Structures are given as structure tokens and as C-alpha cells.
Coordinates of C-alpha atoms in Angstrom, one line a residue:
M1 CA 75.6 -4.9 -3.4
I2 CA 73.4 -4.7 -0.3
P3 CA 75.0 -6.4 2.6
L4 CA 73.4 -9.7 3.5
M5 CA 73.1 -8.8 7.2
L6 CA 71.1 -5.7 6.2
I7 CA 68.6 -7.8 4.2
I8 CA 68.2 -10.2 7.2
L9 CA 67.6 -7.2 9.5
V10 CA 64.9 -5.7 7.1
V11 CA 63.1 -9.1 6.8
A12 CA 63.1 -9.6 10.5
F13 CA 61.8 -6.0 11.1
V14 CA 59.0 -6.5 8.6
G15 CA 58.0 -9.9 10.0
K16 CA 57.9 -8.5 13.5
N17 CA 55.7 -5.6 12.5
Q18 CA 53.4 -7.8 10.4
A19 CA 52.9 -9.9 13.5
S20 CA 52.1 -6.8 15.5
C21 CA 49.7 -5.7 12.8
C22 CA 47.9 -9.1 12.9
S23 CA 47.7 -8.8 16.7
L24 CA 46.3 -5.2 16.4
C25 CA 43.7 -6.5 13.9
S26 CA 42.7 -9.2 16.3
K27 CA 42.2 -6.7 19.1
F28 CA 40.4 -4.3 16.6
Q29 CA 38.0 -7.1 15.7
R30 CA 37.0 -7.4 19.4
L31 CA 35.9 -3.8 19.4
I32 CA 33.2 -4.6 16.8
P33 CA 30.0 -5.6 18.6
N34 CA 28.9 -9.1 17.8
N35 CA 25.2 -8.0 17.7
N36 CA 25.7 -6.0 14.6
K37 CA 24.0 -8.6 12.4
A38 CA 22.8 -6.0 9.9
N39 CA 26.3 -5.4 8.5
L40 CA 25.9 -1.7 9.0
P41 CA 28.7 0.9 8.9
I42 CA 30.3 1.0 12.3
K43 CA 31.9 4.1 13.8
I44 CA 35.0 3.6 16.0
K45 CA 37.0 6.5 17.2
G46 CA 35.8 8.7 14.4
K47 CA 36.5 6.2 11.6
I48 CA 33.8 4.5 9.5
I49 CA 34.3 0.8 9.0
L50 CA 32.0 -0.8 6.4
N51 CA 31.2 -4.1 8.1
R52 CA 30.8 -6.2 4.9
K53 CA 31.6 -9.4 6.8
L54 CA 30.8 -9.5 10.5
G55 CA 33.8 -8.7 12.6
R56 CA 36.1 -8.0 9.7
P57 CA 37.1 -4.6 8.4
A58 CA 36.3 -3.8 4.7
N59 CA 39.0 -3.8 2.1
K60 CA 40.1 -0.3 1.6
L61 CA 39.3 1.1 -1.9
S62 CA 41.2 3.7 -3.8
E63 CA 39.5 7.1 -4.1
D64 CA 38.8 6.6 -7.8
E65 CA 37.3 3.2 -7.1
S66 CA 35.2 4.6 -4.2
E67 CA 33.8 7.4 -6.4
E68 CA 33.1 5.0 -9.3
E69 CA 31.2 2.6 -6.9
E70 CA 29.1 5.5 -5.5
K71 CA 28.1 6.6 -9.0
V72 CA 26.5 3.3 -9.9
F73 CA 23.0 3.1 -8.5
T74 CA 22.7 -0.1 -6.5
I75 CA 19.6 -2.2 -5.7
N76 CA 19.6 -4.5 -2.7
T77 CA 17.7 -7.7 -3.6
C78 CA 18.4 -9.5 -0.3
H79 CA 14.7 -9.4 0.7
A80 CA 13.1 -9.3 -2.8
K81 CA 12.2 -13.1 -2.8
G82 CA 9.9 -13.8 -5.8
E83 CA 10.3 -10.3 -7.3
K84 CA 14.1 -10.8 -7.7
N85 CA 13.8 -11.8 -11.4
T86 CA 11.9 -8.6 -12.2
L87 CA 14.5 -6.5 -10.4
K88 CA 17.3 -8.3 -12.3
E89 CA 15.6 -7.2 -15.5
V90 CA 15.4 -3.6 -14.4
I91 CA 19.1 -3.7 -13.2
K92 CA 20.1 -5.1 -16.6
L93 CA 18.1 -2.5 -18.6
E94 CA 19.3 0.5 -16.6
G95 CA 22.9 -0.6 -16.0
Y96 CA 22.4 -0.6 -12.2
K97 CA 24.3 -2.8 -9.8
E98 CA 22.9 -5.6 -7.6
T99 CA 23.9 -6.3 -4.0
K100 CA 22.7 -8.9 -1.6
S101 CA 24.7 -7.6 1.4
S102 CA 22.3 -6.7 4.2
G103 CA 21.8 -3.0 4.7
E104 CA 23.8 -1.9 1.6
G105 CA 22.7 -0.2 -1.6
N106 CA 20.9 3.0 -2.8
L107 CA 17.6 1.1 -2.8
L108 CA 16.5 -1.6 -0.5
W109 CA 13.7 -3.6 -2.0
Y110 CA 11.3 -5.6 0.3
Y111 CA 8.9 -8.3 -0.9
S112 CA 6.7 -8.1 2.2
A113 CA 6.1 -5.8 5.2
L114 CA 8.9 -4.1 7.1
R115 CA 10.1 -5.8 10.3
E116 CA 11.5 -4.1 13.3
I117 CA 15.1 -4.8 12.3
D118 CA 14.4 -3.3 8.8
L119 CA 13.0 -0.1 10.4
K120 CA 16.2 0.2 12.5
I121 CA 18.4 -0.2 9.4
L122 CA 16.4 2.2 7.3
S123 CA 16.3 4.9 10.1
I124 CA 20.1 5.3 10.0
R125 CA 20.5 5.1 6.2
Q126 CA 19.5 7.8 3.7
C127 CA 18.6 5.1 1.1
M128 CA 15.4 4.5 -0.8
F129 CA 13.0 1.8 0.3
N130 CA 9.8 0.5 -1.2
R131 CA 7.5 0.1 1.8
Y132 CA 5.6 2.4 4.1
P133 CA 5.5 1.0 7.7
R134 CA 2.3 -0.9 8.5
A135 CA 0.7 0.0 5.2
S136 CA -0.8 -3.5 5.0
T137 CA -3.1 -2.6 8.0
I138 CA -5.0 0.1 6.1
C139 CA -5.2 -2.1 3.0
R140 CA -7.2 -4.8 4.8
K141 CA -10.7 -4.9 3.4
R142 CA -12.3 -4.0 6.7
Q143 CA -10.0 -1.1 7.6
F144 CA -10.0 0.3 4.1
H145 CA -13.8 0.5 3.9
I146 CA -14.1 1.9 7.4
L147 CA -11.7 4.7 6.3
L148 CA -13.6 5.4 3.1
K149 CA -17.0 5.3 4.8
K150 CA -15.9 8.2 6.9
Y151 CA -15.1 10.2 3.7
Q152 CA -18.4 9.1 2.2
R153 CA -20.2 10.5 5.2
Y154 CA -18.6 13.9 4.8
F155 CA -18.3 14.0 1.0
P156 CA -21.0 11.6 -0.3
E157 CA -21.0 12.9 -3.9
D158 CA -17.2 12.9 -4.2
Y159 CA -16.6 9.4 -2.7
D160 CA -19.3 7.6 -4.6
F161 CA -16.9 5.2 -6.4
I162 CA -17.1 2.5 -3.6
P163 CA -19.9 -0.1 -3.7
R164 CA -22.1 -0.1 -0.6
T165 CA -20.2 -2.1 2.0
Y166 CA -21.0 -3.3 5.5
C167 CA -18.4 -4.5 8.1
L168 CA -19.6 -7.6 9.8
P169 CA -20.5 -8.4 12.5
D170 CA -20.5 -4.8 13.7
E171 CA -22.9 -3.5 11.1
Y172 CA -25.0 -6.7 10.8
K173 CA -28.3 -5.0 11.7
S174 CA -27.9 -2.3 9.1
F175 CA -26.8 -4.9 6.6
K176 CA -29.9 -7.1 7.3
K177 CA -32.2 -4.1 7.0
R178 CA -30.7 -3.1 3.7
F179 CA -31.0 -6.7 2.5
E180 CA -34.6 -7.0 3.3
K181 CA -35.5 -3.6 1.9
K182 CA -33.9 -4.2 -1.5
N183 CA -35.1 -7.5 -2.8
D184 CA -32.8 -7.6 -5.9
S185 CA -29.6 -6.9 -4.0
F186 CA -26.7 -9.4 -4.0
F187 CA -23.7 -9.1 -1.8
L188 CA -20.3 -10.7 -1.8
A189 CA -18.9 -11.8 1.6
K190 CA -15.2 -11.2 1.7
P191 CA -12.9 -12.1 4.6
S192 CA -11.1 -8.9 5.8
K193 CA -7.6 -10.5 5.6
G194 CA -8.4 -12.7 2.6
K195 CA -6.6 -12.5 -0.7
G196 CA -6.8 -14.0 -4.2
G197 CA -10.5 -14.8 -3.9
D198 CA -10.1 -17.1 -1.0
G199 CA -13.1 -17.4 1.3
I200 CA -15.4 -15.2 -0.9
F201 CA -19.0 -16.3 -1.3
F202 CA -22.4 -14.9 -2.5
I203 CA -24.9 -13.8 0.1
N204 CA -28.5 -14.1 -1.2
K205 CA -31.8 -15.2 0.3
S206 CA -30.8 -18.9 0.4
T207 CA -27.2 -18.5 1.6
A208 CA -27.3 -15.8 4.2
I209 CA -24.1 -15.4 6.2
S210 CA -24.3 -17.1 9.6
K211 CA -23.2 -15.9 13.0
E212 CA -20.8 -18.9 13.0
D213 CA -19.2 -17.5 9.9
M214 CA -18.8 -14.1 11.5
K215 CA -17.3 -15.6 14.7
Q216 CA -14.5 -17.3 12.7
N217 CA -13.7 -14.3 10.5
E218 CA -14.3 -10.6 10.2
Y219 CA -16.1 -10.0 6.9
I220 CA -17.1 -7.2 4.7
A221 CA -20.4 -7.6 2.7
Q222 CA -20.0 -5.7 -0.5
E223 CA -22.9 -5.0 -2.8
Y224 CA -22.4 -6.8 -6.1
I225 CA -22.2 -4.6 -9.3
K226 CA -24.7 -6.5 -11.4
N227 CA -24.2 -4.5 -14.7
P228 CA -20.4 -4.9 -15.3
L229 CA -19.0 -4.0 -18.7
L230 CA -18.4 -7.2 -20.7
I231 CA -15.9 -8.0 -23.4
D232 CA -16.2 -11.4 -25.2
K233 CA -19.2 -12.1 -22.9
K234 CA -16.9 -12.1 -19.9
K235 CA -16.5 -9.9 -16.9
F236 CA -13.2 -8.2 -16.3
D237 CA -11.5 -5.7 -14.1
F238 CA -8.3 -3.5 -14.1
R239 CA -5.2 -4.0 -12.0
L240 CA -3.7 -0.6 -11.9
Y241 CA -0.5 0.4 -10.1
L242 CA -0.6 3.4 -7.8
L243 CA 2.8 4.8 -6.8
I244 CA 3.0 6.9 -3.6
K245 CA 6.2 8.5 -2.5
G246 CA 7.4 10.7 0.3
V247 CA 6.0 11.5 3.7
D248 CA 5.8 15.2 4.7
T249 CA 5.8 16.1 1.0
M250 CA 3.7 13.3 -0.5
K251 CA 3.2 12.7 -4.2
A252 CA 1.4 10.0 -6.1
Y253 CA 1.3 8.7 -9.7
I254 CA -1.0 6.2 -11.5
A255 CA 0.4 3.9 -14.3
F256 CA -1.9 3.8 -17.3
E257 CA -0.4 0.5 -18.4
G258 CA -1.6 -2.3 -16.3
L259 CA -3.5 -5.6 -16.4
A260 CA -7.0 -6.4 -17.5
R261 CA -8.0 -9.7 -15.7
F262 CA -10.8 -11.7 -17.3
C263 CA -13.1 -14.3 -15.8
T264 CA -12.8 -17.8 -17.2
E265 CA -16.6 -18.4 -17.6
D266 CA -19.1 -16.3 -19.6
Y267 CA -21.0 -13.9 -17.4
T268 CA -24.6 -14.5 -16.2
K269 CA -26.4 -12.5 -13.6
P270 CA -26.4 -14.1 -10.2
K271 CA -29.5 -16.1 -9.2
K272 CA -31.7 -15.8 -6.2
S273 CA -31.2 -19.3 -5.0
K274 CA -28.9 -22.3 -5.6
K275 CA -31.8 -24.1 -7.2
E276 CA -32.0 -21.5 -9.9
E277 CA -28.2 -21.8 -10.5
G278 CA -29.0 -25.2 -12.1
E279 CA -26.0 -27.6 -12.5
D280 CA -23.4 -24.9 -12.4
D281 CA -21.0 -25.8 -9.6
A282 CA -18.5 -23.1 -10.2
P283 CA -20.3 -19.7 -10.4
L284 CA -17.4 -17.8 -9.0
Y285 CA -15.5 -18.3 -12.2
K286 CA -18.2 -16.0 -13.8
H287 CA -18.1 -13.3 -11.2
L288 CA -14.6 -13.1 -9.7
T289 CA -11.7 -11.8 -11.8
N290 CA -8.9 -12.8 -9.3
F291 CA -6.0 -14.4 -11.2
S292 CA -5.2 -16.8 -8.4
L293 CA -8.7 -18.2 -8.6
N294 CA -9.1 -18.3 -12.4
K295 CA -5.8 -19.9 -13.1
K296 CA -7.2 -23.1 -11.5
N297 CA -9.9 -23.3 -14.1
E298 CA -9.2 -25.6 -17.1
N299 CA -10.5 -22.7 -19.4
Y300 CA -7.7 -20.4 -18.3
V301 CA -5.7 -19.1 -21.2
C302 CA -2.2 -17.8 -20.8
N303 CA -1.5 -15.7 -23.9
N304 CA 2.3 -15.8 -24.6
D305 CA 1.9 -14.2 -28.0
F306 CA 0.2 -11.1 -26.8
E307 CA 2.1 -8.8 -29.2
N308 CA 0.4 -10.5 -32.2
N309 CA -2.8 -11.6 -30.5
E310 CA -3.5 -8.9 -28.0
N311 CA -7.2 -9.6 -27.7
E312 CA -6.8 -13.2 -26.4
G313 CA -6.1 -14.6 -23.0
N314 CA -7.5 -14.1 -19.5
K315 CA -4.8 -11.5 -18.9
R316 CA -4.4 -8.6 -21.3
L317 CA -2.7 -5.2 -21.3
L318 CA -4.8 -2.2 -20.1
S319 CA -3.8 -0.4 -23.3
T320 CA -5.3 -3.2 -25.3
I321 CA -8.7 -2.7 -23.6
F322 CA -8.5 1.1 -24.1
R323 CA -7.9 0.5 -27.8
H324 CA -10.8 -1.8 -28.0
L325 CA -13.1 0.7 -26.2
E326 CA -11.9 3.5 -28.5
N327 CA -12.8 1.4 -31.5
E328 CA -16.3 1.0 -30.0
G329 CA -16.6 4.8 -29.8
V330 CA -16.1 5.1 -26.0
D331 CA -14.5 8.3 -24.6
V332 CA -11.4 6.7 -23.1
D333 CA -10.0 10.0 -22.0
E334 CA -13.0 10.5 -19.8
I335 CA -12.5 7.1 -18.2
K336 CA -8.8 8.1 -17.5
D337 CA -9.9 11.4 -16.0
D338 CA -12.3 9.6 -13.7
I339 CA -9.5 7.2 -12.6
R340 CA -7.1 10.1 -11.9
D341 CA -9.8 11.9 -9.8
I342 CA -10.5 8.6 -7.9
C343 CA -6.7 8.1 -7.2
S344 CA -6.1 11.6 -5.9
K345 CA -9.1 11.2 -3.5
L346 CA -7.8 7.8 -2.4
V347 CA -4.4 9.2 -1.6
L348 CA -6.0 12.0 0.4
A349 CA -7.8 9.2 2.4
L350 CA -4.6 7.1 2.9
Q351 CA -2.3 10.0 3.7
P352 CA -3.1 10.6 7.4
F353 CA -2.6 6.9 8.3
L354 CA 0.6 6.5 6.2
V355 CA 2.2 9.7 7.6
N356 CA 1.2 9.0 11.2
T357 CA 2.5 5.4 11.2
F358 CA 5.7 6.6 9.5
H359 CA 6.3 9.3 12.2
T360 CA 5.6 6.7 14.9
D361 CA 8.0 4.0 13.5
M362 CA 10.7 6.1 11.8
G363 CA 10.6 9.5 13.6
V364 CA 9.8 13.1 12.8
G365 CA 12.0 15.8 11.4
E366 CA 14.5 16.6 8.6
E367 CA 17.0 14.0 9.7
T368 CA 14.6 11.1 9.3
N369 CA 14.9 9.0 6.2
Q370 CA 11.8 9.9 4.1
N371 CA 13.0 8.3 0.9
C372 CA 10.2 5.8 0.9
F373 CA 7.7 4.8 -1.7
H374 CA 5.1 2.1 -2.2
I375 CA 3.5 0.6 -5.3
F376 CA -0.1 -0.3 -4.4
G377 CA -2.3 -2.5 -6.6
L378 CA -5.7 -0.9 -7.3
D379 CA -8.6 -3.0 -8.6
I380 CA -11.1 -1.1 -10.6
L381 CA -14.3 -2.4 -12.3
L382 CA -16.1 -0.6 -15.1
D383 CA -19.9 -1.0 -15.3
E384 CA -21.8 -0.9 -18.6
N385 CA -22.2 2.9 -18.2
Y386 CA -18.3 3.2 -18.0
K387 CA -18.4 4.3 -14.4
S388 CA -15.3 3.3 -12.4
W389 CA -15.8 1.3 -9.2
V390 CA -12.9 0.7 -6.7
M391 CA -13.2 -2.9 -5.5
E392 CA -10.2 -3.0 -3.2
I393 CA -6.6 -1.9 -2.8
N394 CA -3.7 -4.4 -2.5
C395 CA -0.7 -3.6 -0.4
F396 CA 1.6 -6.2 -2.0
P397 CA 0.7 -6.6 -5.7
S398 CA 2.9 -9.3 -7.2
F399 CA 5.8 -8.3 -9.4
N400 CA 6.7 -11.9 -10.1
Y401 CA 6.2 -13.0 -13.7
F402 CA 6.0 -16.7 -13.0
F403 CA 2.8 -18.5 -12.0
D404 CA 2.2 -22.0 -10.7
K405 CA 0.1 -24.3 -12.9
T406 CA -1.2 -27.7 -11.7
V407 CA -0.9 -30.3 -14.5
M408 CA -1.1 -34.1 -14.7
D409 CA 2.2 -36.0 -14.8
S410 CA 2.0 -38.4 -17.8
E411 CA 4.3 -40.9 -16.2
T412 CA 2.9 -41.1 -12.7
G413 CA -0.7 -40.0 -13.4
K414 CA -0.5 -37.7 -10.4
S415 CA -1.0 -33.9 -10.4
K416 CA 2.1 -31.7 -10.0
S417 CA 2.8 -28.0 -9.9
I418 CA 5.0 -26.4 -12.5
K419 CA 6.2 -22.8 -12.9
I420 CA 5.3 -21.1 -16.1
V421 CA 6.6 -17.7 -17.4
S422 CA 3.9 -15.2 -18.3
D423 CA 5.4 -13.2 -21.2
L424 CA 2.8 -10.5 -20.7
D425 CA 3.8 -10.1 -17.0
K426 CA 7.5 -10.3 -18.0
Y427 CA 6.9 -7.4 -20.4
L428 CA 4.7 -5.2 -18.1
K429 CA 6.1 -5.5 -14.6
P430 CA 9.7 -4.5 -15.3
I431 CA 8.3 -1.3 -17.0
V432 CA 6.3 -0.4 -13.9
V433 CA 9.1 -1.1 -11.5
R434 CA 11.7 0.6 -13.6
E435 CA 9.8 3.8 -14.1
A436 CA 8.7 3.9 -10.5
I437 CA 12.3 3.8 -9.3
T438 CA 13.2 6.5 -11.8
I439 CA 10.5 8.8 -10.6
V440 CA 11.5 8.3 -6.9
R441 CA 15.2 8.6 -7.6
D442 CA 15.1 11.6 -10.0
G443 CA 12.0 13.4 -8.6
K444 CA 10.4 13.7 -12.1
I445 CA 8.4 11.5 -14.5
P446 CA 10.6 10.2 -17.4
K447 CA 9.7 11.0 -21.0
D448 CA 7.0 8.8 -22.5
S449 CA 6.3 7.3 -19.1
V450 CA 3.3 5.1 -18.3
F451 CA 2.8 7.1 -15.1
D452 CA 0.7 10.3 -14.7
Q453 CA 0.9 12.4 -11.5
V454 CA -2.4 12.4 -9.6
F455 CA -1.5 13.9 -6.3
P456 CA -1.3 16.7 -5.6
P457 CA -3.6 17.3 -8.6
Q458 CA -2.0 19.5 -11.2
D459 CA -5.2 21.6 -11.4
Y460 CA -5.8 21.9 -7.7
P461 CA -9.5 22.7 -7.2
E462 CA -10.5 25.0 -4.3
D463 CA -12.7 22.3 -2.8
Y464 CA -9.8 19.9 -2.5
R465 CA -8.8 21.7 0.6
D466 CA -12.0 20.4 2.2
F467 CA -10.8 16.8 1.6
T468 CA -7.6 17.4 3.7
I469 CA -9.6 17.6 6.9
F470 CA -8.4 14.2 8.1
N471 CA -4.8 15.1 7.5
E472 CA -5.3 18.3 9.6
I473 CA -6.8 16.1 12.3
R474 CA -3.7 13.9 12.1
L475 CA -1.5 17.0 12.5
L476 CA -3.4 18.3 15.5
F477 CA -3.3 14.8 17.0
E478 CA 0.5 14.7 16.7
I479 CA 0.9 18.1 18.1
L480 CA -1.1 17.2 21.2
A481 CA 0.5 13.7 21.5
G482 CA 4.1 15.0 21.1
F483 CA 6.3 13.9 18.3
R484 CA 8.2 11.3 20.3
K485 CA 5.1 9.0 20.5
P486 CA 2.6 10.4 18.0
D487 CA 0.4 7.2 17.7
I488 CA -1.5 7.5 21.0
L489 CA -3.1 10.3 23.0
T490 CA -3.4 10.2 26.8
L491 CA -6.2 11.7 28.9
A492 CA -3.9 14.6 30.0
Q493 CA -2.9 15.3 26.4
F494 CA -6.5 15.3 25.3
Q495 CA -7.6 17.6 28.1
K496 CA -5.2 20.3 26.8
I497 CA -8.0 21.1 24.3
C498 CA -10.2 22.6 27.1
Y499 CA -7.7 25.4 27.6
F500 CA -7.9 26.5 23.9
P501 CA -9.9 29.7 23.4
G502 CA -13.6 29.0 23.3
M503 CA -13.3 25.3 24.2
K504 CA -14.4 25.7 27.8
T505 CA -18.0 26.5 28.8
E506 CA -20.2 26.3 31.9
T507 CA -21.2 22.8 31.0
L508 CA -18.0 21.7 29.4
G509 CA -14.9 21.7 31.6
K510 CA -12.0 19.4 32.4
P511 CA -14.2 16.6 34.0
E512 CA -16.5 16.6 30.9
Y513 CA -13.4 16.2 28.7
A514 CA -12.4 13.2 30.8
I515 CA -15.9 11.7 30.2
I516 CA -15.6 12.3 26.4
F517 CA -12.1 10.7 26.4
S518 CA -13.4 7.5 28.1
Q519 CA -16.3 7.4 25.6
F520 CA -14.0 7.5 22.6
A521 CA -10.8 5.9 23.9
K522 CA -9.5 2.7 22.4
R523 CA -11.8 -0.3 22.9
G524 CA -10.3 -2.7 25.5
N525 CA -7.8 0.0 26.7
K526 CA -9.4 3.1 28.0
S527 CA -6.0 4.7 28.9
F528 CA -5.3 6.1 25.5
M529 CA -6.9 7.3 22.2
T530 CA -5.9 6.4 18.6
L531 CA -6.0 8.8 15.7
D532 CA -9.3 7.3 14.6
N533 CA -10.8 7.7 18.1
F534 CA -9.6 11.3 18.2
G535 CA -11.4 12.1 15.0
N536 CA -14.6 10.7 16.4
A537 CA -14.2 12.7 19.6
L538 CA -13.7 15.9 17.6
E539 CA -16.9 15.2 15.7
H540 CA -18.7 14.8 19.0
L541 CA -17.2 18.1 20.3
S542 CA -18.3 19.8 17.2
K543 CA -21.9 18.8 17.9
V544 CA -21.7 19.8 21.5
L545 CA -20.2 23.2 20.8
K546 CA -22.4 23.7 17.7
I547 CA -19.5 24.6 15.5
G548 CA -20.0 24.0 11.8
K549 CA -22.8 22.0 10.1
D550 CA -23.7 18.3 9.9
A551 CA -21.3 17.3 12.6
N552 CA -18.4 17.9 10.2
P553 CA -15.5 18.9 12.5
R554 CA -13.7 20.9 9.8
P555 CA -14.3 24.4 11.2
L556 CA -13.4 23.2 14.8
V557 CA -10.3 21.4 13.6
R558 CA -9.0 24.4 11.7
K559 CA -9.7 26.7 14.7
L560 CA -7.8 24.3 17.1
L561 CA -5.0 23.7 14.7
K562 CA -4.4 27.4 14.1
Y563 CA -4.1 28.0 17.8
A564 CA -1.9 24.9 18.5
Q565 CA 0.6 25.8 15.7
S566 CA 0.9 29.3 17.1
K567 CA 1.9 28.0 20.6
A568 CA 5.4 26.7 21.2
C569 CA 4.3 24.9 24.3
F570 CA 2.8 22.0 22.3

């Protein structure tokens, strides 16, 4: 038998060391900074401590448990908000794991734009995330159309899929001139930051937009497509999902399963005056396809038996419409080819902005976390000639499959809002999200996917290189600005150009470059230039130096870029 005294000594020794251990843990906790609210891994004296709970070391897992945990793909739904239900469907279907611990997981899913704290977390993690920094800026109606107008100016025949658009109040004179010249024109006024059909109204002879309207909001005036393709006497459009992934190596895919959104009133052509509209007090239900607007109409039909009655309801599957058109003898493959071509050109237009803002907010180089992707909503309208028109791009398309419906409470007699599941959305949206995640994670399109690659185009035409001009301007801009702060260009950085071969003449020297800089510098702050300002300045330089044709700075940019890339000093 073990002597009693020996047992007492052992118990006393263990108790003393346990107290020392608790004391050590208490001191160790104080080493963890209290401002680490992101629950990120903390490195102390070479050891990584996973801070699952603030100020408390993580429980140590066995090697087998750690390996098993790493194998299971984990999605963080902490910031998913209304899209959490769709993500749970994806997690269940794929056997993924869900976490809500801030900063953890293989994929961090965000419902809205990235905040500064999100950027800090993502910059030190090599995880996937579903947002490009500041992407919402370029998707605002005004900025989006300013961007595409520049491409239309250089490539008018290739970027002819956007209706004629004016940015108000800046282009009010041009808009008025066009309006007076073309009597039968109708325009829709859309607030630049508006969504869901809010604030949209017709501009015709009797309801011209006022200066007061333009003071309160920045608008775009978009020419109305008066010959839309109709099904069941109703106007409709497509909500397509455009997946863009990566930064320095960017790829894009379009989902050919999406939504067809129908108006809730039969289409009639817009009238010249309110008087001619008769007693119709809700004309927008005939002309706008926005779901958030039409769901308010008593005629709205939510088809929750879409598998058996696919041709009913104000929301239908894109594939249903394609089948309908094929039965009518329409060449659907040609429509799809047009959409692919449009998407590849849209990505070319978006690329310089997305890359530049990423480099500014997340950094440049191999060590930066470039595992980002973004699913944009693309609204396309078909006219009666089956031509595709891009109406707008949505930065945050909803992946929620519930919608609010206002009904009358039979007991109180008052209206109330209830949540209704849309079975069609519940079917479609997990498919889009699930396959988008697979493409980003595995780097390839899964078998029988709804997605097709559109960028880079698989058959890369020679003239596509011409469309990359603005990305080349972006690269030159970043070389001159320096990669630490690649979003602005100072006067001294801009003046470097005058030392490039052939960029200095008797009438164009350093002082003249300073004058050009002040002409094109940011409005309200003449001390720096943005990427857009820089492109305008190069266009001006191209005219002054008579390099190239039609003020297209492509030859000048390629000349400057070639020299800049050959010099290590930049």
C-alpha cells in the first residue's frame, strides 16, 4: 500500500502547482490586448493563440481533431443578416460547417459593404470573402453610366447596349436639346442612389424635371425603350447574376439561371401628357419591373407551384422564358451569346475601378489576400427585336427568399406586414450561391453548372486588347502614384511624365504639365488627381502631342506604360 503521508504530499504538490498555473493564466490573459475585438489569432512569443473568447486562450485540440476541423469548409454567417437562411441551405447541401465567431472560417460572407474593421481582418487572413471594397460606388446609377459613356465614346459600336443616358444636372443642356429634337422621346428619371424603383418618374412634355428636383437629388435621365418584348401582354426583364472573382488575375462568370420579373399591369405605350393617361393612376406598374414596387400591387402573383405551373406568376425562372421563346421559334443561343459578349465588356469596364480600390484598401503584392469575389445583379431588358439592353447593375442583389407582404388583419381591420417564403427564390438562390462558392473555392466550373465563363473570353478576339485601354491607364496611374497610396496622384508624380521620351517639347514643359494638372485635378481639391481625372488628362495630352486618332489615348498610354515598366525608379 502507498503510505498515507506520500498521498498527502502528492495532493499538496498538485494543489500548489494548480494554483501557480491559475496565477500564470491570469498573468497570461493580461498579455492579450483588450482592443482585439475581432477575435483574431494572437501571436505571443512565437505561439499562436486562437482568441475564440476575448482574453481567454482557446482549448487545445488534438492533432487529429485539428486536421479534421481544417478539412471541413467553414462559412462565417456572422454578417450575413437576411441571407443567412440561403447560406444555411448551402451549408446543409454541401456538408459545410457554419461559424458565427468573428474573423473565423474559410469564407466570410457579408450582406453589405465592407467596413474598415472588415478590411483589417481580411487583410491578415487568407480566407475567401464575397465583397470587393467600395464596389457599391461604381454601381450607383450615375457613376456606372459615366463609366460606360467613356467606353461608348471610344467604342460606340461595341458598347451600344446601354440606352441613351444623361447625368443631371451636369448634362442638363444636352438632355434638353435631345428632348426638343426628338419629339417622340420618353425618359425615366432615376435617383442615382435610388433602389427598388423608389423615386423614379417619367419625363415628358408635361412633367419635365425641375431644377428643384435636381437640387435635392442627382438623377440620371434614361431614354425609355418603347418597344419591349412582351409575354402575356406584360413587360418583363431579366435579373442575371454576374460572378467576378480575383484581382490581379480576374475572371467572371454569368449564371444562365436567374429571374424573369414581370410588371403587374398590361403594357401600354407611355403617353405624351397626363391628360392622355386617362384615369390610370398607377402607370409605373406597367413600365417598371422592380419586384419591390410590384409586390405592393394587389395584382401581384407569387407562384409557389412553379414546378407544375412555370408560366404563371410575376417572378419566373429565366429557363422558363428561354423555353417559351424557343417554342416561338426564337434563336435563344444567339440571345445568350449577346449576353455573354455584353458581360465580358462590362467586366472590362469595371476592372480598373475594382482593382484600383482593392489595391488602395487591401494592398498590392503576392502577400495580399486576393481571395475575393462578388455576385452582382445585372438587369437586362429584351426589346421586340430580341436585342439585349443593360438597364443597370446592382451591387447587392438580394439572396433572401422571404418577402414582406402587407395584408389586412381580419381582427383589427388594420394593415400589417407578414413574411412570405417565395418557393421560386428558395429554389434558385441557393443554387447560384452554392455554385459561385464552388467556382471560387475550386477554381473551376462544376459539372452541369448554371454558370458560363465570360471573362476572359474563351475565344479572345484580337480587338479585345483595345478594350483594355482603361486598365492600362490604371496600371500607369498606380506606377506613377506608388503602390503604397495608389488612389491619388500628386502634381510631382504627374510631372514625371514630362521626363519620358518624347513627352517634352518647346511648348510643353514642366510648367505646362502643372497647368494641365490643375485643369484636370479633383474638383474641390486641386492638390491631387483621381484615376478618372488622370484618364481625362491623358486624353488631353494625346490631342496636344497629336499621338493617335480621335483623341483616343491608347497609343500614348502604351508608349508611356512600356517605358514606365522598363524603369525600376517608378
